[in-house]
CSV table of C-alpha atoms in Angstrom, one decimal:
chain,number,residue,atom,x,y,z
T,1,UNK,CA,-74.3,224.8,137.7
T,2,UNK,CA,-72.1,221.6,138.0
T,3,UNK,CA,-74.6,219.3,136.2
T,4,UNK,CA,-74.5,222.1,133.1
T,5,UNK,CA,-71.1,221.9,132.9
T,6,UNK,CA,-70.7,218.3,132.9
T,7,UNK,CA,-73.5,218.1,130.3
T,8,UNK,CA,-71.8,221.1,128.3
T,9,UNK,CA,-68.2,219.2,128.8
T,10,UNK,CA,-70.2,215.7,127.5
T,11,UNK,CA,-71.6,217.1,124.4
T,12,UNK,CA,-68.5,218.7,123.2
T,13,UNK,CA,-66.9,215.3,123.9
T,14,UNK,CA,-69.1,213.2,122.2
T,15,UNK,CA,-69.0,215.9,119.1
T,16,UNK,CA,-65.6,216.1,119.0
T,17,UNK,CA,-65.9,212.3,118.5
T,18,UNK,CA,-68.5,212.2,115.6
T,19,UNK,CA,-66.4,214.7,113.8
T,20,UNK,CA,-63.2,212.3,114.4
T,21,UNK,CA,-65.2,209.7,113.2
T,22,UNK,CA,-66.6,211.5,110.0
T,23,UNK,CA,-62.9,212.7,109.1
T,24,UNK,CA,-61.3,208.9,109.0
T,25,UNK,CA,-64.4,208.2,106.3
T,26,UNK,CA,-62.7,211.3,104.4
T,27,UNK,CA,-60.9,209.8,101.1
T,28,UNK,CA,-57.7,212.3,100.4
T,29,UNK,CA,-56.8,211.9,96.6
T,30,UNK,CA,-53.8,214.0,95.9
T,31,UNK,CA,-53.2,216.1,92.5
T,32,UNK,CA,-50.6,213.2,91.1
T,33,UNK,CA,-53.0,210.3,92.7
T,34,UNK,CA,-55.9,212.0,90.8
T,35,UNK,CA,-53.9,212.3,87.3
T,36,UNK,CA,-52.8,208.5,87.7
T,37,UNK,CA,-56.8,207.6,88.6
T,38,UNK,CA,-57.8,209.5,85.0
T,39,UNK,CA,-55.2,207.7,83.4
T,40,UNK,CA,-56.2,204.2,84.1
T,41,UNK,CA,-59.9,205.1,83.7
T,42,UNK,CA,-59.2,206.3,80.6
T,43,UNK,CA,-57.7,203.3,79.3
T,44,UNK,CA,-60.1,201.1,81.1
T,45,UNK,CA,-63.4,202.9,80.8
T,46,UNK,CA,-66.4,201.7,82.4
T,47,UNK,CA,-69.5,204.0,81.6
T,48,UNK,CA,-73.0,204.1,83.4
T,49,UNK,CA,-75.1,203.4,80.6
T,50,UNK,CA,-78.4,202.8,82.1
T,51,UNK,CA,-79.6,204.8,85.6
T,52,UNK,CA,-82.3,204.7,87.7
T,53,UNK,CA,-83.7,208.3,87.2
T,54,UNK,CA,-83.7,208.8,91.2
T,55,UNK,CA,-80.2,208.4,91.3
T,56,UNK,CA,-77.7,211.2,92.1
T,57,UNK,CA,-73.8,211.3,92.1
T,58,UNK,CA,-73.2,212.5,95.3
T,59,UNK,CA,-70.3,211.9,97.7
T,60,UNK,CA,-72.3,208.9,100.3
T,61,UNK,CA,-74.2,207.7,98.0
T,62,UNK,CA,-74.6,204.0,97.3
T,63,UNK,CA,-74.6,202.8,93.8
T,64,UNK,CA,-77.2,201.2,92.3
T,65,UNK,CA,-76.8,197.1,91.1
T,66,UNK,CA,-77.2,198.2,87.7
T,67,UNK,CA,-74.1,199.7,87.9
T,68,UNK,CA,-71.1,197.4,87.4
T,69,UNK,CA,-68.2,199.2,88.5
T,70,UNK,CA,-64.2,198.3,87.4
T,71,UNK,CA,-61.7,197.8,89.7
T,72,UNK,CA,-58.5,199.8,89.9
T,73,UNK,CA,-55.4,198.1,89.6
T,74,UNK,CA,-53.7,197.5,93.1
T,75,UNK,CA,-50.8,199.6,92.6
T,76,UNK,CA,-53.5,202.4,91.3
T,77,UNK,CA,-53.7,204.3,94.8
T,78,UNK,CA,-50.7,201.9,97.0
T,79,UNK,CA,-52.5,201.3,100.4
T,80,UNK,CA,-56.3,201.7,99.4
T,81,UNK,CA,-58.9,199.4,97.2
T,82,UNK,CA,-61.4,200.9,94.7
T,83,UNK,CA,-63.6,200.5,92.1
T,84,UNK,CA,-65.1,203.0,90.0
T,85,UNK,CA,-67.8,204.4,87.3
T,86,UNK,CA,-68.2,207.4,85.2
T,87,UNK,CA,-71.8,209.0,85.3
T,88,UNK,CA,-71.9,211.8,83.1
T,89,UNK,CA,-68.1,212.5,82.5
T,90,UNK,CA,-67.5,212.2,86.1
T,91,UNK,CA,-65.4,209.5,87.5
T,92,UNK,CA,-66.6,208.3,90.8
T,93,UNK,CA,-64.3,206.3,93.5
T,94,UNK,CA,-66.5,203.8,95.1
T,95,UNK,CA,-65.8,201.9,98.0
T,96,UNK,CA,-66.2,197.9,97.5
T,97,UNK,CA,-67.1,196.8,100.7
T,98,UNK,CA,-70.7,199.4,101.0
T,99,UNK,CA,-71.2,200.7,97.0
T,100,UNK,CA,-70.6,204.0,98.6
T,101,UNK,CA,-69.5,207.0,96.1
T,102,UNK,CA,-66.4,208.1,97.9
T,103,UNK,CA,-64.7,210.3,95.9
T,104,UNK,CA,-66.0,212.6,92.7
T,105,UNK,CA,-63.2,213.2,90.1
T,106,UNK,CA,-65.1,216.5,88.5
């Protein structure tokens, strides 16, 4: 009975964990930080124009080479580094160190 406790009281520890984990990856764009992103990707656009076909905007995902993001402007999002792309109208955050997608402005 002991040794299932322990192994219950493990298991919610180390979940507890993963999940701590997963929320620091979470990018938080507020409603004003969101209007400032449009605004500067707006006047500096930099559009996907050619795709692999397997390739899916999803939050994770790592862009392909053939994409060649922009940067935002430091003072963009104070405290955080991005680049970006628009794939079909949508503006995705991408993180510069991995290529990872993440944030989607729909």
């Amino acid at each position: 009975m002991n040794t299932l406790r322990t192994l219950i009281t493990a298991s919610v520890i180390a979940a507890g964990g993963a999940f701590a984990a997963h929320a620091q990856d979470t990018v938080i764009i507020t409603p004003e930080e969101e209007v400032i992103v449009r605004e500067y990707v707006k006047a500096h656009p930099v559009e996907v124009v050619e795709r692999p076909s397997n390739f899916e905007l999803v939050l994770g995902a790592v862009i392909p080479d053939v994409f060649k993001p922009g940067a935002l402007q430091e003072n963009t999002l104070p405290d955080r580094s991005y680049e970006y792309v628009v794939v079909d109208g949508r503006t995705a955050l991408i993180d510069p160190a991995t290529r990872q997608v993440v944030y989607i402005l729909e």
